[in-house]
Amino acid sequence: LNQVYVYRADVDDDGDVEEVLVSSYRDGSNDQHAFIRVISPSSTNQPNYEWISPDFGVYTSLTINDIDDDGDQEMILRTYNGTGSVVQADIRIIGGASHQTEWISSNYGASVWGMEADVDGDGGLDLINIWTNSEGKYYEVLDGTTRTPIWNAINHSSNFNLVANDHDADGDI
């Protein structure tokens, strides 16, 4: 395994906290693979996998938040697949006991990462996505519930990052 990340959250809406493992590795052909495994809290010695995801390719980030304001936590997975000029990045929102993909966007032409914060001041989380390609670094904020764009920008220098914070101390991010 190249990378393993462990999270603890109730990702199946049953009231119990599960362990969420994200693992990625390269196979003998040097292809990247990434999986999410949700482990039941009742497991003691042997892991009882409640759910194992399909292969997502190259994993970039996973966050766990209530992005759609329904009171339940969703997994927000950012991945990319491909090499060279044929790279496709995705953002997937996975939720509920069935761990079905509730929403997916594939509008990103390179690696994508991000965070969640209440950028528009409506009390709900918004998706903040950052991605790069040969033209520069792009920023996008999507409303967490409707997934509609609130703000976007491009920086051709591609050498800065984004921080969500209440910079002017007015109570809004």
Short mmCIF file of N, CA and C in Angstrom, two decimals:
data_model
loop_
_atom_site.label_atom_id
_atom_site.label_comp_id
_atom_site.label_asym_id
_atom_site.label_seq_id
_atom_site.Cartn_x
_atom_site.Cartn_y
_atom_site.Cartn_z
N LEU A 1 0.83 -1.18 0.00
CA LEU A 1 0.00 0.00 0.00
C LEU A 1 0.88 1.25 0.00
N ASN A 2 0.50 2.21 -0.78
CA ASN A 2 1.21 3.47 -0.81
C ASN A 2 0.70 4.43 0.25
N GLN A 3 -0.64 4.48 0.42
CA GLN A 3 -1.25 5.40 1.36
C GLN A 3 -2.43 4.73 2.04
N VAL A 4 -2.61 5.01 3.33
CA VAL A 4 -3.80 4.58 4.06
C VAL A 4 -4.22 5.73 4.97
N TYR A 5 -5.47 6.11 4.87
CA TYR A 5 -6.02 7.15 5.74
C TYR A 5 -7.21 6.55 6.48
N VAL A 6 -7.35 6.89 7.76
CA VAL A 6 -8.43 6.36 8.58
C VAL A 6 -9.27 7.52 9.10
N TYR A 7 -10.56 7.39 8.96
CA TYR A 7 -11.52 8.38 9.45
C TYR A 7 -12.51 7.65 10.36
N ARG A 8 -13.15 8.37 11.26
CA ARG A 8 -14.20 7.81 12.11
C ARG A 8 -15.42 8.71 11.99
N ALA A 9 -16.53 8.14 11.53
CA ALA A 9 -17.77 8.91 11.37
C ALA A 9 -18.92 7.94 11.15
N ASP A 10 -20.13 8.41 11.39
CA ASP A 10 -21.32 7.62 11.09
C ASP A 10 -21.67 7.86 9.63
N VAL A 11 -21.18 7.00 8.74
CA VAL A 11 -21.40 7.20 7.30
C VAL A 11 -22.53 6.35 6.75
N ASP A 12 -23.19 5.54 7.60
CA ASP A 12 -24.33 4.76 7.11
C ASP A 12 -25.64 5.12 7.82
N ASP A 13 -25.64 6.21 8.57
CA ASP A 13 -26.84 6.78 9.18
C ASP A 13 -27.51 5.87 10.20
N ASP A 14 -26.73 4.98 10.86
CA ASP A 14 -27.33 4.09 11.86
C ASP A 14 -27.09 4.55 13.29
N GLY A 15 -26.39 5.65 13.48
CA GLY A 15 -26.11 6.17 14.80
C GLY A 15 -24.81 5.67 15.40
N ASP A 16 -24.18 4.67 14.80
CA ASP A 16 -22.90 4.14 15.27
C ASP A 16 -21.77 4.73 14.42
N VAL A 17 -20.62 4.92 15.04
CA VAL A 17 -19.47 5.46 14.32
C VAL A 17 -18.71 4.30 13.68
N GLU A 18 -18.50 4.40 12.37
CA GLU A 18 -17.73 3.40 11.64
C GLU A 18 -16.33 3.92 11.39
N GLU A 19 -15.41 2.99 11.13
CA GLU A 19 -14.09 3.38 10.65
C GLU A 19 -14.14 3.35 9.13
N VAL A 20 -13.61 4.40 8.53
CA VAL A 20 -13.55 4.52 7.08
C VAL A 20 -12.09 4.51 6.70
N LEU A 21 -11.68 3.51 5.95
CA LEU A 21 -10.30 3.40 5.49
C LEU A 21 -10.23 3.74 4.01
N VAL A 22 -9.33 4.62 3.67
CA VAL A 22 -9.05 4.92 2.27
C VAL A 22 -7.65 4.42 2.00
N SER A 23 -7.52 3.53 1.03
CA SER A 23 -6.20 2.99 0.72
C SER A 23 -5.93 3.14 -0.77
N SER A 24 -4.68 3.37 -1.10
CA SER A 24 -4.29 3.43 -2.50
C SER A 24 -2.95 2.75 -2.67
N TYR A 25 -2.75 2.18 -3.83
CA TYR A 25 -1.51 1.46 -4.11
C TYR A 25 -1.27 1.42 -5.61
N ARG A 26 -0.06 1.07 -5.99
CA ARG A 26 0.30 0.83 -7.39
C ARG A 26 0.48 -0.66 -7.59
N ASP A 27 -0.06 -1.16 -8.69
CA ASP A 27 0.08 -2.59 -8.99
C ASP A 27 1.37 -2.85 -9.76
N GLY A 28 1.57 -4.08 -10.22
CA GLY A 28 2.78 -4.46 -10.94
C GLY A 28 2.99 -3.71 -12.23
N SER A 29 1.90 -3.19 -12.82
CA SER A 29 2.00 -2.39 -14.05
C SER A 29 2.14 -0.91 -13.76
N ASN A 30 2.30 -0.56 -12.47
CA ASN A 30 2.44 0.81 -12.01
C ASN A 30 1.16 1.63 -12.16
N ASP A 31 0.00 0.94 -12.28
CA ASP A 31 -1.29 1.63 -12.31
C ASP A 31 -1.75 1.88 -10.88
N GLN A 32 -2.36 3.04 -10.67
CA GLN A 32 -2.82 3.43 -9.33
C GLN A 32 -4.24 2.93 -9.09
N HIS A 33 -4.51 2.45 -7.89
CA HIS A 33 -5.84 1.99 -7.49
C HIS A 33 -6.16 2.58 -6.12
N ALA A 34 -7.44 2.92 -5.90
CA ALA A 34 -7.86 3.45 -4.60
C ALA A 34 -9.22 2.89 -4.23
N PHE A 35 -9.39 2.56 -2.96
CA PHE A 35 -10.64 1.98 -2.46
C PHE A 35 -11.01 2.62 -1.13
N ILE A 36 -12.29 2.63 -0.85
CA ILE A 36 -12.80 3.00 0.47
C ILE A 36 -13.38 1.74 1.08
N ARG A 37 -13.05 1.49 2.34
CA ARG A 37 -13.63 0.37 3.07
C ARG A 37 -14.29 0.93 4.32
N VAL A 38 -15.55 0.58 4.55
CA VAL A 38 -16.27 0.99 5.74
C VAL A 38 -16.33 -0.22 6.66
N ILE A 39 -15.80 -0.08 7.88
CA ILE A 39 -15.70 -1.19 8.82
C ILE A 39 -16.74 -1.01 9.92
N SER A 40 -17.50 -2.07 10.17
CA SER A 40 -18.54 -2.06 11.20
C SER A 40 -17.92 -1.84 12.58
N PRO A 41 -18.58 -1.05 13.45
CA PRO A 41 -18.05 -0.84 14.79
C PRO A 41 -18.13 -2.09 15.65
N SER A 42 -18.89 -3.10 15.24
CA SER A 42 -19.00 -4.33 16.01
C SER A 42 -17.84 -5.29 15.76
N SER A 43 -16.98 -4.96 14.79
CA SER A 43 -15.81 -5.79 14.51
C SER A 43 -14.82 -5.69 15.66
N THR A 44 -14.29 -6.82 16.09
CA THR A 44 -13.28 -6.78 17.15
C THR A 44 -11.94 -7.25 16.62
N ASN A 45 -11.80 -8.53 16.32
CA ASN A 45 -10.52 -9.05 15.84
C ASN A 45 -10.39 -9.00 14.33
N GLN A 46 -11.43 -9.41 13.62
CA GLN A 46 -11.41 -9.42 12.17
C GLN A 46 -12.28 -8.28 11.65
N PRO A 47 -11.80 -7.48 10.72
CA PRO A 47 -12.63 -6.40 10.19
C PRO A 47 -13.87 -6.95 9.50
N ASN A 48 -15.01 -6.40 9.82
CA ASN A 48 -16.25 -6.73 9.14
C ASN A 48 -16.56 -5.57 8.20
N TYR A 49 -16.24 -5.76 6.92
CA TYR A 49 -16.43 -4.68 5.96
C TYR A 49 -17.91 -4.57 5.62
N GLU A 50 -18.52 -3.42 5.98
CA GLU A 50 -19.90 -3.15 5.60
C GLU A 50 -20.00 -2.83 4.11
N TRP A 51 -18.94 -2.20 3.59
CA TRP A 51 -18.97 -1.77 2.20
C TRP A 51 -17.54 -1.57 1.72
N ILE A 52 -17.28 -2.02 0.49
CA ILE A 52 -16.01 -1.77 -0.18
C ILE A 52 -16.35 -1.10 -1.51
N SER A 53 -15.76 0.03 -1.76
CA SER A 53 -16.07 0.80 -2.96
C SER A 53 -15.50 0.14 -4.20
N PRO A 54 -15.97 0.58 -5.36
CA PRO A 54 -15.27 0.21 -6.60
C PRO A 54 -13.92 0.93 -6.63
N ASP A 55 -13.06 0.53 -7.53
CA ASP A 55 -11.75 1.15 -7.70
C ASP A 55 -11.94 2.56 -8.26
N PHE A 56 -11.47 3.57 -7.51
CA PHE A 56 -11.63 4.95 -7.94
C PHE A 56 -10.42 5.47 -8.70
N GLY A 57 -9.39 4.67 -8.90
CA GLY A 57 -8.21 5.15 -9.62
C GLY A 57 -7.27 5.86 -8.67
N VAL A 58 -6.97 7.11 -8.93
CA VAL A 58 -6.04 7.86 -8.09
C VAL A 58 -6.85 8.71 -7.11
N TYR A 59 -6.60 8.48 -5.85
CA TYR A 59 -7.29 9.18 -4.77
C TYR A 59 -6.56 10.48 -4.47
N THR A 60 -7.30 11.57 -4.32
CA THR A 60 -6.65 12.81 -3.91
C THR A 60 -7.11 13.26 -2.53
N SER A 61 -8.42 13.17 -2.23
CA SER A 61 -8.85 13.55 -0.88
C SER A 61 -10.24 13.00 -0.57
N LEU A 62 -10.47 12.78 0.72
CA LEU A 62 -11.79 12.39 1.22
C LEU A 62 -12.08 13.28 2.42
N THR A 63 -13.25 13.87 2.44
CA THR A 63 -13.73 14.56 3.62
C THR A 63 -15.10 13.98 3.96
N ILE A 64 -15.48 14.09 5.21
CA ILE A 64 -16.77 13.58 5.66
C ILE A 64 -17.51 14.73 6.33
N ASN A 65 -18.64 15.11 5.74
CA ASN A 65 -19.43 16.23 6.23
C ASN A 65 -20.88 16.04 5.83
N ASP A 66 -21.78 16.78 6.47
CA ASP A 66 -23.18 16.83 6.05
C ASP A 66 -23.30 17.93 5.00
N ILE A 67 -23.00 17.60 3.76
CA ILE A 67 -22.92 18.60 2.70
C ILE A 67 -24.30 19.00 2.20
N ASP A 68 -25.31 18.14 2.36
CA ASP A 68 -26.64 18.47 1.82
C ASP A 68 -27.65 18.87 2.90
N ASP A 69 -27.16 19.12 4.12
CA ASP A 69 -28.00 19.62 5.22
C ASP A 69 -29.17 18.69 5.56
N ASP A 70 -28.99 17.37 5.39
CA ASP A 70 -30.07 16.44 5.75
C ASP A 70 -29.88 15.82 7.13
N GLY A 71 -28.82 16.22 7.85
CA GLY A 71 -28.55 15.69 9.18
C GLY A 71 -27.68 14.45 9.18
N ASP A 72 -27.36 13.92 8.01
CA ASP A 72 -26.52 12.72 7.90
C ASP A 72 -25.21 13.09 7.21
N GLN A 73 -24.15 12.37 7.56
CA GLN A 73 -22.83 12.65 7.00
C GLN A 73 -22.67 11.97 5.65
N GLU A 74 -22.05 12.65 4.72
CA GLU A 74 -21.71 12.09 3.42
C GLU A 74 -20.20 12.07 3.27
N MET A 75 -19.73 11.15 2.43
CA MET A 75 -18.31 11.11 2.09
C MET A 75 -18.13 11.90 0.80
N ILE A 76 -17.24 12.89 0.82
CA ILE A 76 -16.95 13.69 -0.37
C ILE A 76 -15.58 13.25 -0.86
N LEU A 77 -15.57 12.55 -1.99
CA LEU A 77 -14.36 11.92 -2.52
C LEU A 77 -13.92 12.67 -3.76
N ARG A 78 -12.66 13.05 -3.78
CA ARG A 78 -12.08 13.70 -4.95
C ARG A 78 -11.00 12.78 -5.51
N THR A 79 -11.12 12.43 -6.80
CA THR A 79 -10.21 11.46 -7.43
C THR A 79 -9.83 11.94 -8.83
N TYR A 80 -8.84 11.28 -9.42
CA TYR A 80 -8.59 11.48 -10.84
C TYR A 80 -8.04 10.19 -11.44
N ASN A 81 -8.25 10.04 -12.73
CA ASN A 81 -7.79 8.88 -13.49
C ASN A 81 -7.13 9.34 -14.76
N GLY A 82 -6.21 8.54 -15.27
CA GLY A 82 -5.58 8.83 -16.54
C GLY A 82 -4.18 9.39 -16.37
N THR A 83 -3.53 9.58 -17.51
CA THR A 83 -2.17 10.14 -17.51
C THR A 83 -2.04 11.12 -18.67
N GLY A 84 -1.02 11.95 -18.60
CA GLY A 84 -0.72 12.88 -19.68
C GLY A 84 -1.87 13.83 -19.96
N SER A 85 -2.27 13.91 -21.23
CA SER A 85 -3.35 14.83 -21.60
C SER A 85 -4.73 14.21 -21.42
N VAL A 86 -4.80 12.94 -21.03
CA VAL A 86 -6.08 12.26 -20.85
C VAL A 86 -6.31 12.01 -19.36
N VAL A 87 -6.53 13.08 -18.62
CA VAL A 87 -6.79 12.98 -17.18
C VAL A 87 -8.20 13.46 -16.92
N GLN A 88 -8.96 12.68 -16.14
CA GLN A 88 -10.32 13.05 -15.78
C GLN A 88 -10.46 13.04 -14.27
N ALA A 89 -10.77 14.17 -13.69
CA ALA A 89 -10.96 14.26 -12.24
C ALA A 89 -12.44 14.28 -11.91
N ASP A 90 -12.80 13.67 -10.79
CA ASP A 90 -14.20 13.57 -10.36
C ASP A 90 -14.34 14.03 -8.93
N ILE A 91 -15.52 14.52 -8.61
CA ILE A 91 -15.93 14.72 -7.23
C ILE A 91 -17.18 13.89 -7.06
N ARG A 92 -17.19 13.02 -6.05
CA ARG A 92 -18.35 12.16 -5.78
C ARG A 92 -18.82 12.41 -4.36
N ILE A 93 -20.13 12.47 -4.21
CA ILE A 93 -20.71 12.52 -2.88
C ILE A 93 -21.41 11.19 -2.65
N ILE A 94 -20.94 10.47 -1.63
CA ILE A 94 -21.42 9.11 -1.34
C ILE A 94 -22.09 9.15 0.01
N GLY A 95 -23.32 8.64 0.10
CA GLY A 95 -24.02 8.72 1.37
C GLY A 95 -25.01 7.61 1.60
N GLY A 96 -25.47 7.57 2.85
CA GLY A 96 -26.52 6.64 3.23
C GLY A 96 -26.03 5.23 3.50
N ALA A 97 -26.93 4.41 4.02
CA ALA A 97 -26.59 3.03 4.37
C ALA A 97 -26.16 2.22 3.15
N SER A 98 -26.66 2.56 1.98
CA SER A 98 -26.30 1.82 0.77
C SER A 98 -24.99 2.31 0.16
N HIS A 99 -24.47 3.44 0.64
CA HIS A 99 -23.23 4.04 0.14
C HIS A 99 -23.28 4.26 -1.37
N GLN A 100 -24.42 4.70 -1.84
CA GLN A 100 -24.58 5.00 -3.26
C GLN A 100 -24.04 6.40 -3.56
N THR A 101 -23.56 6.58 -4.78
CA THR A 101 -23.12 7.90 -5.20
C THR A 101 -24.35 8.77 -5.39
N GLU A 102 -24.48 9.82 -4.57
CA GLU A 102 -25.62 10.72 -4.64
C GLU A 102 -25.42 11.79 -5.70
N TRP A 103 -24.16 12.12 -5.99
CA TRP A 103 -23.87 13.17 -6.96
C TRP A 103 -22.45 12.97 -7.45
N ILE A 104 -22.22 13.25 -8.72
CA ILE A 104 -20.87 13.18 -9.28
C ILE A 104 -20.69 14.30 -10.29
N SER A 105 -19.52 14.88 -10.30
CA SER A 105 -19.18 15.88 -11.30
C SER A 105 -17.84 15.50 -11.89
N SER A 106 -17.76 15.50 -13.20
CA SER A 106 -16.53 15.15 -13.90
C SER A 106 -16.04 16.30 -14.76
N ASN A 107 -16.27 17.51 -14.32
CA ASN A 107 -15.91 18.68 -15.11
C ASN A 107 -14.49 19.15 -14.86
N TYR A 108 -13.65 18.30 -14.31
CA TYR A 108 -12.32 18.73 -13.91
C TYR A 108 -11.29 17.98 -14.74
N GLY A 109 -10.40 18.71 -15.39
CA GLY A 109 -9.47 18.10 -16.31
C GLY A 109 -8.15 17.70 -15.72
N ALA A 110 -8.01 17.73 -14.42
CA ALA A 110 -6.75 17.37 -13.79
C ALA A 110 -7.03 17.04 -12.32
N SER A 111 -5.99 16.97 -11.52
CA SER A 111 -6.22 16.61 -10.12
C SER A 111 -7.05 17.68 -9.43
N VAL A 112 -7.92 17.25 -8.53
CA VAL A 112 -8.83 18.15 -7.84
C VAL A 112 -8.75 17.88 -6.35
N TRP A 113 -8.77 18.93 -5.57
CA TRP A 113 -8.82 18.79 -4.12
C TRP A 113 -9.68 19.93 -3.60
N GLY A 114 -9.96 19.92 -2.32
CA GLY A 114 -10.80 20.99 -1.81
C GLY A 114 -11.18 20.82 -0.36
N MET A 115 -12.23 21.52 0.02
CA MET A 115 -12.72 21.54 1.39
C MET A 115 -14.18 21.94 1.36
N GLU A 116 -14.80 21.97 2.54
CA GLU A 116 -16.17 22.42 2.66
C GLU A 116 -16.20 23.55 3.70
N ALA A 117 -16.99 24.57 3.44
CA ALA A 117 -17.17 25.68 4.37
C ALA A 117 -18.44 26.43 3.95
N ASP A 118 -19.03 27.19 4.86
CA ASP A 118 -20.21 28.00 4.54
C ASP A 118 -19.74 29.32 3.95
N VAL A 119 -19.54 29.35 2.64
CA VAL A 119 -19.00 30.52 1.97
C VAL A 119 -20.08 31.57 1.72
N ASP A 120 -21.30 31.14 1.44
CA ASP A 120 -22.36 32.09 1.08
C ASP A 120 -23.20 32.55 2.27
N GLY A 121 -22.87 32.08 3.49
CA GLY A 121 -23.54 32.56 4.69
C GLY A 121 -24.96 32.07 4.88
N ASP A 122 -25.35 30.99 4.19
CA ASP A 122 -26.72 30.49 4.33
C ASP A 122 -26.87 29.44 5.43
N GLY A 123 -25.79 29.14 6.15
CA GLY A 123 -25.84 28.15 7.23
C GLY A 123 -25.51 26.73 6.80
N GLY A 124 -25.42 26.48 5.49
CA GLY A 124 -25.07 25.15 4.98
C GLY A 124 -23.68 25.15 4.38
N LEU A 125 -23.07 23.98 4.37
CA LEU A 125 -21.73 23.87 3.80
C LEU A 125 -21.76 23.99 2.28
N ASP A 126 -20.71 24.55 1.73
CA ASP A 126 -20.52 24.65 0.29
C ASP A 126 -19.26 23.88 -0.09
N LEU A 127 -19.21 23.38 -1.31
CA LEU A 127 -18.05 22.66 -1.81
C LEU A 127 -17.06 23.66 -2.39
N ILE A 128 -15.85 23.67 -1.89
CA ILE A 128 -14.79 24.51 -2.43
C ILE A 128 -13.83 23.57 -3.14
N ASN A 129 -13.71 23.73 -4.45
CA ASN A 129 -12.89 22.83 -5.26
C ASN A 129 -11.77 23.61 -5.91
N ILE A 130 -10.61 23.01 -5.94
CA ILE A 130 -9.44 23.59 -6.57
C ILE A 130 -8.86 22.54 -7.51
N TRP A 131 -8.56 22.92 -8.73
CA TRP A 131 -7.95 21.96 -9.64
C TRP A 131 -6.97 22.68 -10.55
N THR A 132 -6.04 21.90 -11.06
CA THR A 132 -5.01 22.46 -11.94
C THR A 132 -5.00 21.73 -13.26
N ASN A 133 -4.56 22.43 -14.27
CA ASN A 133 -4.26 21.82 -15.57
C ASN A 133 -3.18 22.68 -16.22
N SER A 134 -2.93 22.47 -17.48
CA SER A 134 -1.83 23.18 -18.15
C SER A 134 -2.08 24.68 -18.27
N GLU A 135 -3.32 25.12 -18.10
CA GLU A 135 -3.64 26.55 -18.22
C GLU A 135 -3.53 27.30 -16.90
N GLY A 136 -3.50 26.61 -15.79
CA GLY A 136 -3.40 27.29 -14.50
C GLY A 136 -4.14 26.57 -13.41
N LYS A 137 -4.48 27.32 -12.36
CA LYS A 137 -5.17 26.78 -11.20
C LYS A 137 -6.57 27.39 -11.15
N TYR A 138 -7.58 26.55 -10.99
CA TYR A 138 -8.96 27.00 -10.98
C TYR A 138 -9.55 26.85 -9.58
N TYR A 139 -10.46 27.76 -9.24
CA TYR A 139 -11.18 27.72 -7.97
C TYR A 139 -12.66 27.77 -8.27
N GLU A 140 -13.43 27.02 -7.50
CA GLU A 140 -14.86 26.98 -7.71
C GLU A 140 -15.53 26.77 -6.36
N VAL A 141 -16.62 27.45 -6.13
CA VAL A 141 -17.44 27.22 -4.94
C VAL A 141 -18.83 26.82 -5.43
N LEU A 142 -19.29 25.65 -4.99
CA LEU A 142 -20.62 25.16 -5.33
C LEU A 142 -21.48 25.16 -4.08
N ASP A 143 -22.75 25.56 -4.21
CA ASP A 143 -23.68 25.44 -3.10
C ASP A 143 -23.77 23.97 -2.72
N GLY A 144 -23.66 23.66 -1.44
CA GLY A 144 -23.63 22.26 -1.00
C GLY A 144 -24.90 21.50 -1.27
N THR A 145 -26.05 22.16 -1.20
CA THR A 145 -27.33 21.47 -1.40
C THR A 145 -27.68 21.34 -2.87
N THR A 146 -27.59 22.44 -3.62
CA THR A 146 -28.02 22.43 -5.03
C THR A 146 -26.89 22.10 -6.00
N ARG A 147 -25.64 22.21 -5.55
CA ARG A 147 -24.44 21.99 -6.36
C ARG A 147 -24.34 22.98 -7.52
N THR A 148 -24.93 24.15 -7.36
CA THR A 148 -24.84 25.19 -8.39
C THR A 148 -23.68 26.13 -8.06
N PRO A 149 -23.00 26.66 -9.08
CA PRO A 149 -21.85 27.53 -8.83
C PRO A 149 -22.23 28.82 -8.11
N ILE A 150 -21.43 29.20 -7.13
CA ILE A 150 -21.56 30.46 -6.42
C ILE A 150 -20.47 31.42 -6.90
N TRP A 151 -19.27 30.87 -7.14
CA TRP A 151 -18.11 31.70 -7.48
C TRP A 151 -17.08 30.82 -8.15
N ASN A 152 -16.32 31.37 -9.11
CA ASN A 152 -15.18 30.65 -9.68
C ASN A 152 -14.16 31.65 -10.19
N ALA A 153 -12.94 31.18 -10.36
CA ALA A 153 -11.85 32.04 -10.80
C ALA A 153 -10.73 31.18 -11.36
N ILE A 154 -9.82 31.80 -12.08
CA ILE A 154 -8.61 31.13 -12.57
C ILE A 154 -7.41 32.02 -12.26
N ASN A 155 -6.31 31.38 -11.91
CA ASN A 155 -5.04 32.07 -11.71
C ASN A 155 -4.04 31.39 -12.62
N HIS A 156 -3.52 32.09 -13.57
CA HIS A 156 -2.60 31.49 -14.53
C HIS A 156 -1.23 31.19 -13.95
N SER A 157 -0.88 31.80 -12.84
CA SER A 157 0.44 31.53 -12.27
C SER A 157 0.50 30.20 -11.55
N SER A 158 -0.63 29.72 -11.07
CA SER A 158 -0.72 28.39 -10.47
C SER A 158 0.19 28.22 -9.26
N ASN A 159 0.45 29.29 -8.51
CA ASN A 159 1.37 29.15 -7.39
C ASN A 159 0.80 29.68 -6.08
N PHE A 160 -0.52 29.65 -5.91
CA PHE A 160 -1.09 30.02 -4.62
C PHE A 160 -2.21 29.07 -4.28
N ASN A 161 -2.71 29.16 -3.06
CA ASN A 161 -3.74 28.26 -2.58
C ASN A 161 -4.90 29.07 -2.02
N LEU A 162 -5.91 28.40 -1.54
CA LEU A 162 -7.11 29.04 -1.05
C LEU A 162 -7.36 28.63 0.39
N VAL A 163 -7.73 29.59 1.23
CA VAL A 163 -8.04 29.33 2.63
C VAL A 163 -9.42 29.90 2.91
N ALA A 164 -10.31 29.09 3.49
CA ALA A 164 -11.63 29.56 3.89
C ALA A 164 -11.54 30.00 5.34
N ASN A 165 -11.82 31.30 5.59
CA ASN A 165 -11.66 31.83 6.94
C ASN A 165 -12.49 33.11 7.03
N ASP A 166 -12.82 33.51 8.24
CA ASP A 166 -13.51 34.78 8.48
C ASP A 166 -12.45 35.87 8.60
N HIS A 167 -11.96 36.35 7.47
CA HIS A 167 -10.84 37.29 7.45
C HIS A 167 -11.18 38.67 8.01
N ASP A 168 -12.43 39.09 7.86
CA ASP A 168 -12.80 40.42 8.33
C ASP A 168 -13.58 40.40 9.64
N ALA A 169 -13.66 39.23 10.30
CA ALA A 169 -14.29 39.08 11.62
C ALA A 169 -15.74 39.54 11.66
N ASP A 170 -16.47 39.37 10.54
CA ASP A 170 -17.88 39.75 10.53
C ASP A 170 -18.81 38.56 10.79
N GLY A 171 -18.24 37.40 11.06
CA GLY A 171 -19.04 36.20 11.32
C GLY A 171 -19.28 35.35 10.09
N ASP A 172 -18.86 35.82 8.91
CA ASP A 172 -19.02 35.07 7.66
C ASP A 172 -17.66 34.65 7.13
N ILE A 173 -17.64 33.51 6.46
CA ILE A 173 -16.40 33.02 5.86
C ILE A 173 -16.18 33.73 4.55
#
